[in-house]
Amino acid sequence: MTIRYRALFHLTETGKTGAILQTARNLLADMGDGVEVEVVAHGDGVKAFLLTGQYVDDVRNMSEQGVRFAVCANSIRAMTFARDDFPRSVEVVPSGISEIVRRQAESYAYIRL
């Protein structure tokens, strides 16, 4: 199936991680291969994707379904985390906000819960 839709989830609070992941799962269930999904975390949101976090299995499983996860390098540096603190399936981007701007310019629907 051809990608017809793109969705970008913006995560800034770890407390909203479960809701964002469930909403992304619902979107994938409804639209299947017709949607491309990315979750971008910065600020406190990067903590949700730590290897020691409660969502590590969700991130792995959703990555296998094609969901892209990205964390902000500025945020992880400010919080004194390192690349090795995150699963390999999570990409570190130079700036979370810049990633969001780029994706919106590429016609991704912006979603923030």
JSON list of C-alpha atoms in Angstrom, two decimals:
[
{"chain": "A", "resi": 1, "resn": "MET", "atom": "CA", "xyz": [0.00, 0.00, 0.00]},
{"chain": "A", "resi": 2, "resn": "THR", "atom": "CA", "xyz": [1.18, 3.52, -0.73]},
{"chain": "A", "resi": 3, "resn": "ILE", "atom": "CA", "xyz": [1.78, 5.89, 2.16]},
{"chain": "A", "resi": 4, "resn": "ARG", "atom": "CA", "xyz": [-1.06, 8.39, 2.00]},
{"chain": "A", "resi": 5, "resn": "TYR", "atom": "CA", "xyz": [-0.82, 9.96, 5.43]},
{"chain": "A", "resi": 6, "resn": "ARG", "atom": "CA", "xyz": [1.93, 11.01, 7.84]},
{"chain": "A", "resi": 7, "resn": "ALA", "atom": "CA", "xyz": [1.52, 11.64, 11.54]},
{"chain": "A", "resi": 8, "resn": "LEU", "atom": "CA", "xyz": [3.98, 13.25, 13.93]},
{"chain": "A", "resi": 9, "resn": "PHE", "atom": "CA", "xyz": [3.44, 12.85, 17.67]},
{"chain": "A", "resi": 10, "resn": "HIS", "atom": "CA", "xyz": [5.17, 15.44, 19.86]},
{"chain": "A", "resi": 11, "resn": "LEU", "atom": "CA", "xyz": [6.10, 14.19, 23.35]},
{"chain": "A", "resi": 12, "resn": "THR", "atom": "CA", "xyz": [7.31, 16.65, 25.99]},
{"chain": "A", "resi": 13, "resn": "GLU", "atom": "CA", "xyz": [5.96, 15.00, 29.17]},
{"chain": "A", "resi": 14, "resn": "THR", "atom": "CA", "xyz": [6.67, 11.42, 30.22]},
{"chain": "A", "resi": 15, "resn": "GLY", "atom": "CA", "xyz": [3.22, 11.25, 31.80]},
{"chain": "A", "resi": 16, "resn": "LYS", "atom": "CA", "xyz": [1.63, 11.41, 28.36]},
{"chain": "A", "resi": 17, "resn": "THR", "atom": "CA", "xyz": [3.69, 8.60, 26.84]},
{"chain": "A", "resi": 18, "resn": "GLY", "atom": "CA", "xyz": [1.08, 5.88, 27.34]},
{"chain": "A", "resi": 19, "resn": "ALA", "atom": "CA", "xyz": [-1.63, 7.98, 25.70]},
{"chain": "A", "resi": 20, "resn": "ILE", "atom": "CA", "xyz": [0.59, 8.89, 22.76]},
{"chain": "A", "resi": 21, "resn": "LEU", "atom": "CA", "xyz": [1.65, 5.29, 22.17]},
{"chain": "A", "resi": 22, "resn": "GLN", "atom": "CA", "xyz": [-1.95, 4.06, 22.39]},
{"chain": "A", "resi": 23, "resn": "THR", "atom": "CA", "xyz": [-3.14, 6.76, 20.00]},
{"chain": "A", "resi": 24, "resn": "ALA", "atom": "CA", "xyz": [-0.37, 5.82, 17.56]},
{"chain": "A", "resi": 25, "resn": "ARG", "atom": "CA", "xyz": [-1.37, 2.14, 17.85]},
{"chain": "A", "resi": 26, "resn": "ASN", "atom": "CA", "xyz": [-5.00, 3.06, 17.15]},
{"chain": "A", "resi": 27, "resn": "LEU", "atom": "CA", "xyz": [-3.93, 5.08, 14.11]},
{"chain": "A", "resi": 28, "resn": "LEU", "atom": "CA", "xyz": [-1.89, 2.15, 12.76]},
{"chain": "A", "resi": 29, "resn": "ALA", "atom": "CA", "xyz": [-4.76, -0.26, 13.39]},
{"chain": "A", "resi": 30, "resn": "ASP", "atom": "CA", "xyz": [-7.14, 1.96, 11.44]},
{"chain": "A", "resi": 31, "resn": "MET", "atom": "CA", "xyz": [-4.88, 3.04, 8.59]},
{"chain": "A", "resi": 32, "resn": "GLY", "atom": "CA", "xyz": [-2.38, 0.21, 8.42]},
{"chain": "A", "resi": 33, "resn": "ASP", "atom": "CA", "xyz": [0.39, 0.61, 5.87]},
{"chain": "A", "resi": 34, "resn": "GLY", "atom": "CA", "xyz": [-1.23, 3.79, 4.57]},
{"chain": "A", "resi": 35, "resn": "VAL", "atom": "CA", "xyz": [0.22, 5.89, 7.39]},
{"chain": "A", "resi": 36, "resn": "GLU", "atom": "CA", "xyz": [3.76, 6.78, 8.38]},
{"chain": "A", "resi": 37, "resn": "VAL", "atom": "CA", "xyz": [4.18, 7.52, 12.11]},
{"chain": "A", "resi": 38, "resn": "GLU", "atom": "CA", "xyz": [6.95, 9.30, 14.00]},
{"chain": "A", "resi": 39, "resn": "VAL", "atom": "CA", "xyz": [7.18, 10.15, 17.70]},
{"chain": "A", "resi": 40, "resn": "VAL", "atom": "CA", "xyz": [9.56, 13.00, 18.57]},
{"chain": "A", "resi": 41, "resn": "ALA", "atom": "CA", "xyz": [10.51, 13.56, 22.20]},
{"chain": "A", "resi": 42, "resn": "HIS", "atom": "CA", "xyz": [12.32, 16.48, 23.75]},
{"chain": "A", "resi": 43, "resn": "GLY", "atom": "CA", "xyz": [12.58, 17.99, 27.20]},
{"chain": "A", "resi": 44, "resn": "ASP", "atom": "CA", "xyz": [11.20, 15.66, 29.86]},
{"chain": "A", "resi": 45, "resn": "GLY", "atom": "CA", "xyz": [9.69, 13.47, 27.14]},
{"chain": "A", "resi": 46, "resn": "VAL", "atom": "CA", "xyz": [13.05, 11.88, 26.28]},
{"chain": "A", "resi": 47, "resn": "LYS", "atom": "CA", "xyz": [12.98, 10.00, 29.60]},
{"chain": "A", "resi": 48, "resn": "ALA", "atom": "CA", "xyz": [10.11, 7.88, 28.27]},
{"chain": "A", "resi": 49, "resn": "PHE", "atom": "CA", "xyz": [12.42, 6.13, 25.82]},
{"chain": "A", "resi": 50, "resn": "LEU", "atom": "CA", "xyz": [15.31, 5.27, 28.14]},
{"chain": "A", "resi": 51, "resn": "LEU", "atom": "CA", "xyz": [16.49, 1.65, 28.11]},
{"chain": "A", "resi": 52, "resn": "THR", "atom": "CA", "xyz": [15.55, 1.48, 31.78]},
{"chain": "A", "resi": 53, "resn": "GLY", "atom": "CA", "xyz": [12.08, 2.94, 31.20]},
{"chain": "A", "resi": 54, "resn": "GLN", "atom": "CA", "xyz": [8.72, 1.21, 31.26]},
{"chain": "A", "resi": 55, "resn": "TYR", "atom": "CA", "xyz": [8.09, 1.72, 27.54]},
{"chain": "A", "resi": 56, "resn": "VAL", "atom": "CA", "xyz": [11.18, -0.03, 26.15]},
{"chain": "A", "resi": 57, "resn": "ASP", "atom": "CA", "xyz": [9.17, -3.06, 24.94]},
{"chain": "A", "resi": 58, "resn": "ASP", "atom": "CA", "xyz": [6.50, -0.83, 23.39]},
{"chain": "A", "resi": 59, "resn": "VAL", "atom": "CA", "xyz": [9.16, 1.15, 21.53]},
{"chain": "A", "resi": 60, "resn": "ARG", "atom": "CA", "xyz": [10.80, -2.03, 20.24]},
{"chain": "A", "resi": 61, "resn": "ASN", "atom": "CA", "xyz": [7.49, -3.56, 19.11]},
{"chain": "A", "resi": 62, "resn": "MET", "atom": "CA", "xyz": [6.24, -0.38, 17.48]},
{"chain": "A", "resi": 63, "resn": "SER", "atom": "CA", "xyz": [9.59, 0.19, 15.77]},
{"chain": "A", "resi": 64, "resn": "GLU", "atom": "CA", "xyz": [9.24, -3.26, 14.24]},
{"chain": "A", "resi": 65, "resn": "GLN", "atom": "CA", "xyz": [5.88, -2.06, 12.85]},
{"chain": "A", "resi": 66, "resn": "GLY", "atom": "CA", "xyz": [7.60, 0.89, 11.21]},
{"chain": "A", "resi": 67, "resn": "VAL", "atom": "CA", "xyz": [7.06, 3.63, 13.80]},
{"chain": "A", "resi": 68, "resn": "ARG", "atom": "CA", "xyz": [10.03, 5.96, 13.99]},
{"chain": "A", "resi": 69, "resn": "PHE", "atom": "CA", "xyz": [11.12, 7.24, 17.40]},
{"chain": "A", "resi": 70, "resn": "ALA", "atom": "CA", "xyz": [13.41, 10.25, 17.78]},
{"chain": "A", "resi": 71, "resn": "VAL", "atom": "CA", "xyz": [14.84, 12.03, 20.81]},
{"chain": "A", "resi": 72, "resn": "CYS", "atom": "CA", "xyz": [16.43, 15.47, 20.95]},
{"chain": "A", "resi": 73, "resn": "ALA", "atom": "CA", "xyz": [20.23, 15.51, 21.38]},
{"chain": "A", "resi": 74, "resn": "ASN", "atom": "CA", "xyz": [20.01, 18.88, 23.13]},
{"chain": "A", "resi": 75, "resn": "SER", "atom": "CA", "xyz": [17.62, 17.45, 25.71]},
{"chain": "A", "resi": 76, "resn": "ILE", "atom": "CA", "xyz": [19.59, 14.29, 26.39]},
{"chain": "A", "resi": 77, "resn": "ARG", "atom": "CA", "xyz": [22.78, 16.33, 26.76]},
{"chain": "A", "resi": 78, "resn": "ALA", "atom": "CA", "xyz": [21.08, 18.80, 29.15]},
{"chain": "A", "resi": 79, "resn": "MET", "atom": "CA", "xyz": [19.83, 15.86, 31.26]},
{"chain": "A", "resi": 80, "resn": "THR", "atom": "CA", "xyz": [23.28, 14.22, 31.14]},
{"chain": "A", "resi": 81, "resn": "PHE", "atom": "CA", "xyz": [22.07, 11.13, 29.30]},
{"chain": "A", "resi": 82, "resn": "ALA", "atom": "CA", "xyz": [24.11, 9.46, 26.58]},
{"chain": "A", "resi": 83, "resn": "ARG", "atom": "CA", "xyz": [23.25, 7.74, 23.30]},
{"chain": "A", "resi": 84, "resn": "ASP", "atom": "CA", "xyz": [23.79, 4.38, 24.98]},
{"chain": "A", "resi": 85, "resn": "ASP", "atom": "CA", "xyz": [20.99, 5.13, 27.45]},
{"chain": "A", "resi": 86, "resn": "PHE", "atom": "CA", "xyz": [18.45, 4.65, 24.63]},
{"chain": "A", "resi": 87, "resn": "PRO", "atom": "CA", "xyz": [17.53, 1.63, 22.51]},
{"chain": "A", "resi": 88, "resn": "ARG", "atom": "CA", "xyz": [19.11, 1.41, 19.07]},
{"chain": "A", "resi": 89, "resn": "SER", "atom": "CA", "xyz": [15.61, 1.72, 17.58]},
{"chain": "A", "resi": 90, "resn": "VAL", "atom": "CA", "xyz": [15.43, 5.29, 18.92]},
{"chain": "A", "resi": 91, "resn": "GLU", "atom": "CA", "xyz": [17.17, 7.83, 16.73]},
{"chain": "A", "resi": 92, "resn": "VAL", "atom": "CA", "xyz": [18.95, 10.80, 18.27]},
{"chain": "A", "resi": 93, "resn": "VAL", "atom": "CA", "xyz": [18.28, 13.94, 16.24]},
{"chain": "A", "resi": 94, "resn": "PRO", "atom": "CA", "xyz": [20.22, 17.19, 16.70]},
{"chain": "A", "resi": 95, "resn": "SER", "atom": "CA", "xyz": [17.13, 19.15, 17.76]},
{"chain": "A", "resi": 96, "resn": "GLY", "atom": "CA", "xyz": [13.64, 17.89, 18.54]},
{"chain": "A", "resi": 97, "resn": "ILE", "atom": "CA", "xyz": [12.04, 21.16, 17.50]},
{"chain": "A", "resi": 98, "resn": "SER", "atom": "CA", "xyz": [13.96, 21.22, 14.22]},
{"chain": "A", "resi": 99, "resn": "GLU", "atom": "CA", "xyz": [12.81, 17.65, 13.55]},
{"chain": "A", "resi": 100, "resn": "ILE", "atom": "CA", "xyz": [9.21, 18.74, 14.09]},
{"chain": "A", "resi": 101, "resn": "VAL", "atom": "CA", "xyz": [9.60, 21.73, 11.77]},
{"chain": "A", "resi": 102, "resn": "ARG", "atom": "CA", "xyz": [11.13, 19.51, 9.07]},
{"chain": "A", "resi": 103, "resn": "ARG", "atom": "CA", "xyz": [8.36, 16.95, 9.33]},
{"chain": "A", "resi": 104, "resn": "GLN", "atom": "CA", "xyz": [5.64, 19.58, 9.22]},
{"chain": "A", "resi": 105, "resn": "ALA", "atom": "CA", "xyz": [7.23, 20.97, 6.05]},
{"chain": "A", "resi": 106, "resn": "GLU", "atom": "CA", "xyz": [6.95, 17.41, 4.68]},
{"chain": "A", "resi": 107, "resn": "SER", "atom": "CA", "xyz": [3.17, 17.45, 5.34]},
{"chain": "A", "resi": 108, "resn": "TYR", "atom": "CA", "xyz": [3.11, 15.43, 8.55]},
{"chain": "A", "resi": 109, "resn": "ALA", "atom": "CA", "xyz": [0.01, 16.00, 10.66]},
{"chain": "A", "resi": 110, "resn": "TYR", "atom": "CA", "xyz": [1.15, 17.43, 14.01]},
{"chain": "A", "resi": 111, "resn": "ILE", "atom": "CA", "xyz": [-0.34, 15.73, 17.09]},
{"chain": "A", "resi": 112, "resn": "ARG", "atom": "CA", "xyz": [0.30, 16.70, 20.68]},
{"chain": "A", "resi": 113, "resn": "LEU", "atom": "CA", "xyz": [-1.79, 15.25, 23.51]}
]
